[in-house]
CSV table of C-alpha atoms in Angstrom, one decimal:
chain,number,residue,atom,x,y,z
A,736,UNK,CA,-143.8,53.2,-81.9
A,737,UNK,CA,-142.1,52.2,-78.7
A,738,UNK,CA,-143.3,49.0,-76.9
A,739,UNK,CA,-142.3,48.3,-73.3
A,740,UNK,CA,-143.0,45.4,-71.0
A,741,UNK,CA,-144.4,46.2,-67.5
A,742,UNK,CA,-144.5,43.9,-64.6
A,743,UNK,CA,-148.0,42.4,-63.8
A,744,UNK,CA,-149.6,39.8,-61.7
A,745,UNK,CA,-148.3,36.4,-62.8
A,746,UNK,CA,-150.0,33.0,-62.6
A,747,UNK,CA,-150.6,32.0,-58.9
A,748,UNK,CA,-152.3,29.2,-57.0
A,749,UNK,CA,-153.6,29.1,-53.4
A,750,UNK,CA,-152.7,26.3,-50.9
A,751,UNK,CA,-154.6,25.8,-47.7
A,752,UNK,CA,-155.4,23.1,-45.2
A,753,UNK,CA,-153.0,20.9,-43.3
A,754,UNK,CA,-149.8,21.9,-44.9
A,755,UNK,CA,-146.7,23.6,-43.4
A,756,UNK,CA,-147.0,26.8,-45.3
A,757,UNK,CA,-150.4,28.1,-46.4
A,758,UNK,CA,-150.5,30.9,-48.8
A,759,UNK,CA,-150.5,32.2,-52.4
A,760,UNK,CA,-147.6,30.9,-54.5
A,761,UNK,CA,-146.5,31.9,-58.0
A,762,UNK,CA,-146.3,29.2,-60.7
A,763,UNK,CA,-142.7,29.1,-61.7
A,764,UNK,CA,-140.8,26.6,-63.9
A,765,UNK,CA,-139.6,24.5,-60.9
A,766,UNK,CA,-143.1,24.5,-59.3
A,767,UNK,CA,-145.4,24.0,-62.3
A,768,UNK,CA,-146.5,20.6,-61.2
A,769,UNK,CA,-148.5,19.6,-58.1
A,770,UNK,CA,-145.8,17.7,-56.2
A,771,UNK,CA,-143.3,20.5,-56.6
A,772,UNK,CA,-145.7,23.1,-55.4
A,773,UNK,CA,-146.5,21.0,-52.3
A,774,UNK,CA,-142.8,20.7,-51.6
A,775,UNK,CA,-142.4,24.5,-52.0
A,776,UNK,CA,-145.2,25.0,-49.4
A,777,UNK,CA,-143.3,22.9,-46.9
A,778,UNK,CA,-145.1,19.6,-47.4
A,779,UNK,CA,-148.1,18.1,-45.6
A,780,UNK,CA,-148.4,18.5,-41.9
A,781,UNK,CA,-150.3,15.2,-41.3
A,782,UNK,CA,-149.3,11.6,-41.7
A,783,UNK,CA,-148.7,11.0,-45.5
A,784,UNK,CA,-150.6,7.7,-45.3
A,785,UNK,CA,-153.9,9.5,-44.5
A,786,UNK,CA,-153.3,12.8,-46.4
A,787,UNK,CA,-155.6,13.7,-49.2
A,788,UNK,CA,-154.9,16.5,-51.8
A,789,UNK,CA,-157.9,18.2,-53.4
A,790,UNK,CA,-157.4,20.5,-56.4
A,791,UNK,CA,-160.2,22.9,-57.2
A,792,UNK,CA,-160.1,24.3,-60.8
A,793,UNK,CA,-163.1,26.4,-61.6
A,794,UNK,CA,-166.2,24.2,-61.1
A,795,UNK,CA,-164.2,21.0,-61.2
A,796,UNK,CA,-162.8,19.2,-58.1
A,797,UNK,CA,-160.4,16.3,-58.0
A,798,UNK,CA,-159.1,14.4,-55.0
A,799,UNK,CA,-156.0,12.2,-54.8
A,800,UNK,CA,-154.2,10.4,-52.0
A,801,UNK,CA,-150.9,12.1,-51.2
A,802,UNK,CA,-148.9,8.9,-51.6
A,803,UNK,CA,-150.5,8.2,-55.0
A,804,UNK,CA,-148.9,11.4,-56.4
A,805,UNK,CA,-145.5,9.7,-56.1
A,806,UNK,CA,-146.6,6.2,-57.0
A,807,UNK,CA,-148.5,7.2,-60.1
A,808,UNK,CA,-147.0,10.0,-62.2
A,809,UNK,CA,-150.2,10.7,-64.1
A,810,UNK,CA,-151.7,12.3,-60.9
A,811,UNK,CA,-148.9,14.8,-60.7
A,812,UNK,CA,-150.8,17.3,-62.9
A,813,UNK,CA,-149.5,20.6,-64.2
A,814,UNK,CA,-151.0,23.6,-62.4
A,815,UNK,CA,-152.9,26.5,-63.9
A,816,UNK,CA,-153.5,30.0,-62.8
A,817,UNK,CA,-156.2,30.2,-60.1
A,818,UNK,CA,-156.0,26.6,-59.0
A,819,UNK,CA,-156.8,26.1,-55.3
A,820,UNK,CA,-155.2,23.2,-53.4
A,821,UNK,CA,-156.7,21.9,-50.2
A,822,UNK,CA,-154.7,19.4,-48.1
A,823,UNK,CA,-156.7,17.5,-45.4
A,824,UNK,CA,-156.5,14.4,-43.3
A,825,UNK,CA,-158.7,11.4,-44.2
A,826,UNK,CA,-162.2,12.4,-43.2
A,827,UNK,CA,-163.5,8.8,-42.8
A,828,UNK,CA,-164.4,7.3,-39.5
A,829,UNK,CA,-166.2,4.4,-37.9
A,830,UNK,CA,-168.1,3.9,-34.6
A,831,UNK,CA,-167.0,1.4,-32.0
A,832,UNK,CA,-169.6,0.1,-29.5
A,833,UNK,CA,-170.0,-2.7,-27.0
A,834,UNK,CA,-167.3,-4.6,-25.1
A,835,UNK,CA,-164.3,-2.9,-26.6
A,836,UNK,CA,-161.5,-0.9,-25.1
A,837,UNK,CA,-163.2,2.4,-26.1
A,838,UNK,CA,-166.6,3.4,-27.4
A,839,UNK,CA,-166.5,6.4,-29.6
A,840,UNK,CA,-166.2,7.6,-33.2
A,841,UNK,CA,-162.8,6.6,-34.4
A,842,UNK,CA,-161.0,8.2,-37.4
A,843,UNK,CA,-159.2,6.0,-39.9
A,844,UNK,CA,-155.4,5.8,-39.2
A,845,UNK,CA,-154.6,4.0,-42.5
A,846,UNK,CA,-156.0,4.1,-46.0
A,847,UNK,CA,-157.1,0.4,-45.8
A,848,UNK,CA,-158.4,-0.4,-42.4
A,849,UNK,CA,-159.2,-4.1,-41.6
A,850,UNK,CA,-161.6,-5.2,-38.9
A,851,UNK,CA,-158.7,-6.6,-36.9
A,852,UNK,CA,-156.9,-3.3,-37.1
A,853,UNK,CA,-160.1,-1.5,-36.1
A,854,UNK,CA,-160.4,-3.6,-33.0
A,855,UNK,CA,-156.8,-3.0,-32.1
A,856,UNK,CA,-157.2,0.7,-32.7
A,857,UNK,CA,-159.9,1.0,-30.0
A,858,UNK,CA,-157.9,-1.0,-27.5
A,859,UNK,CA,-158.9,-4.5,-28.3
A,860,UNK,CA,-161.7,-6.6,-26.8
A,861,UNK,CA,-162.4,-6.4,-23.1
A,862,UNK,CA,-160.9,-9.6,-21.6
A,863,UNK,CA,-163.5,-10.1,-19.0
A,864,UNK,CA,-166.5,-9.0,-21.0
A,865,UNK,CA,-166.3,-9.5,-24.7
A,866,UNK,CA,-167.5,-12.4,-26.7
A,867,UNK,CA,-165.0,-13.2,-29.5
A,868,UNK,CA,-167.8,-15.1,-31.3
A,869,UNK,CA,-169.9,-11.9,-31.6
A,870,UNK,CA,-168.1,-9.2,-33.5
A,871,UNK,CA,-170.6,-7.4,-35.7
A,872,UNK,CA,-170.0,-4.9,-38.5
A,873,UNK,CA,-173.1,-2.9,-39.4
A,874,UNK,CA,-173.1,-1.3,-42.8
A,875,UNK,CA,-175.4,0.3,-45.4
A,876,UNK,CA,-174.6,-1.5,-48.6
A,877,UNK,CA,-175.5,-0.2,-52.1
A,878,UNK,CA,-178.2,-2.1,-54.0
A,879,UNK,CA,-175.7,-3.9,-56.3
A,880,UNK,CA,-173.5,-5.2,-53.5
A,881,UNK,CA,-176.4,-6.2,-51.4
A,882,UNK,CA,-177.8,-8.3,-54.2
A,883,UNK,CA,-174.5,-10.1,-54.7
A,884,UNK,CA,-174.1,-10.7,-50.9
A,885,UNK,CA,-177.6,-12.0,-50.4
A,886,UNK,CA,-178.0,-13.7,-53.8
A,887,UNK,CA,-181.3,-12.0,-54.4
A,888,UNK,CA,-182.8,-10.0,-57.2
A,889,UNK,CA,-185.8,-8.5,-55.4
A,890,UNK,CA,-184.0,-5.8,-53.5
A,891,UNK,CA,-184.4,-2.1,-54.2
A,892,UNK,CA,-182.1,0.7,-52.9
A,893,UNK,CA,-179.4,0.6,-50.2
A,894,UNK,CA,-179.7,-2.2,-47.7
A,895,UNK,CA,-178.7,-2.5,-44.0
A,896,UNK,CA,-176.5,-5.5,-43.6
A,897,UNK,CA,-174.8,-7.0,-40.6
A,898,UNK,CA,-171.6,-9.0,-41.0
A,899,UNK,CA,-170.6,-11.4,-38.2
A,900,UNK,CA,-167.0,-12.3,-37.4
A,901,UNK,CA,-166.2,-15.3,-35.2
A,902,UNK,CA,-162.7,-14.8,-33.9
A,903,UNK,CA,-162.7,-18.3,-32.3
A,904,UNK,CA,-162.8,-20.1,-35.6
A,905,UNK,CA,-159.5,-21.4,-37.0
A,906,UNK,CA,-159.6,-18.8,-39.8
A,907,UNK,CA,-161.5,-16.2,-37.8
A,908,UNK,CA,-158.5,-13.9,-37.3
A,909,UNK,CA,-157.6,-14.2,-41.0
A,910,UNK,CA,-161.1,-13.2,-42.1
A,911,UNK,CA,-161.0,-10.3,-39.7
A,912,UNK,CA,-157.7,-9.2,-41.1
A,913,UNK,CA,-159.0,-9.4,-44.7
A,914,UNK,CA,-162.4,-7.8,-44.0
A,915,UNK,CA,-162.1,-4.0,-44.7
A,916,UNK,CA,-163.9,-1.4,-42.7
A,917,UNK,CA,-165.6,1.4,-44.6
A,918,UNK,CA,-166.6,4.9,-43.8
A,919,UNK,CA,-169.5,5.2,-41.3
A,920,UNK,CA,-169.4,1.5,-40.4
A,921,UNK,CA,-170.4,0.5,-36.9
A,922,UNK,CA,-168.2,-2.1,-35.1
A,923,UNK,CA,-170.2,-3.7,-32.3
A,924,UNK,CA,-168.8,-6.4,-29.9
A,925,UNK,CA,-171.3,-8.3,-27.8
A,926,UNK,CA,-170.8,-9.4,-24.2
A,927,UNK,CA,-170.0,-12.9,-23.3
A,928,UNK,CA,-172.9,-15.0,-22.0
A,929,UNK,CA,-171.4,-15.3,-18.5
A,930,UNK,CA,-171.4,-11.5,-18.3
A,931,UNK,CA,-175.1,-11.4,-18.9
A,932,UNK,CA,-175.5,-14.1,-16.2
A,933,UNK,CA,-173.5,-12.1,-13.8
A,934,UNK,CA,-175.6,-9.0,-14.4
A,935,UNK,CA,-178.8,-11.0,-13.9
A,936,UNK,CA,-177.4,-12.6,-10.7
A,937,UNK,CA,-176.3,-9.2,-9.5
A,938,UNK,CA,-179.7,-7.7,-10.0
A,939,UNK,CA,-181.3,-10.6,-8.2
A,940,UNK,CA,-178.9,-10.5,-5.2
A,941,UNK,CA,-179.1,-6.7,-5.1
A,942,UNK,CA,-182.9,-6.8,-4.9
A,943,UNK,CA,-182.7,-9.5,-2.2
A,944,UNK,CA,-180.2,-7.4,-0.2
A,945,UNK,CA,-182.4,-4.3,-0.5
A,946,UNK,CA,-185.4,-6.4,0.7
A,947,UNK,CA,-183.4,-7.7,3.7
A,948,UNK,CA,-182.3,-4.2,4.6
A,949,UNK,CA,-185.9,-2.9,4.5
A,950,UNK,CA,-187.0,-5.9,6.6
A,951,UNK,CA,-184.3,-5.2,9.2
A,952,UNK,CA,-185.4,-1.5,9.4
A,953,UNK,CA,-189.0,-2.6,9.9
A,954,UNK,CA,-188.0,-4.9,12.8
């Protein structure tokens, strides 16, 4: 009996997403762990601080921050045949409205985004319009957190909460720096009272001017 060994398909993994080299890669001794395979594929093509790595193995899915792979060795898992790796930027975002430098949906630029950083990210407060006493963060809080915040036991389900930040207080900027923005939060900055007065006055004077113009035409 003669036994021979023929070449066959070895163990491979698939890497896609925001990475320098997408494709199918063989699992070899130098690349049997996740970080080594990512390096073989050229590394991530987005900022490492907001890069997420998703490993799909059969019906199981696991996600880890790219930086955590190097800060915590337990996340650097050994790869198996058929694993699929997806690299993507942080999908979280928040909405900025009101008297800010820009009103739109803003993606997270860092893993932990504070309210102060979120304000700076949209261009800050409008100098001639914003009220620094009226910075609101609108959020849907889970039932457990809502009960702790409100000190109530009669709540059921997620609750809509509004957090108010007064930047004119001595510790206002520190509180804004420590208050973390979450995914799908809405940051709303109200207008200063004098701006509302100017709008009202402008509406009155505009109406009076229009009436005078019509009166002049009638004469």
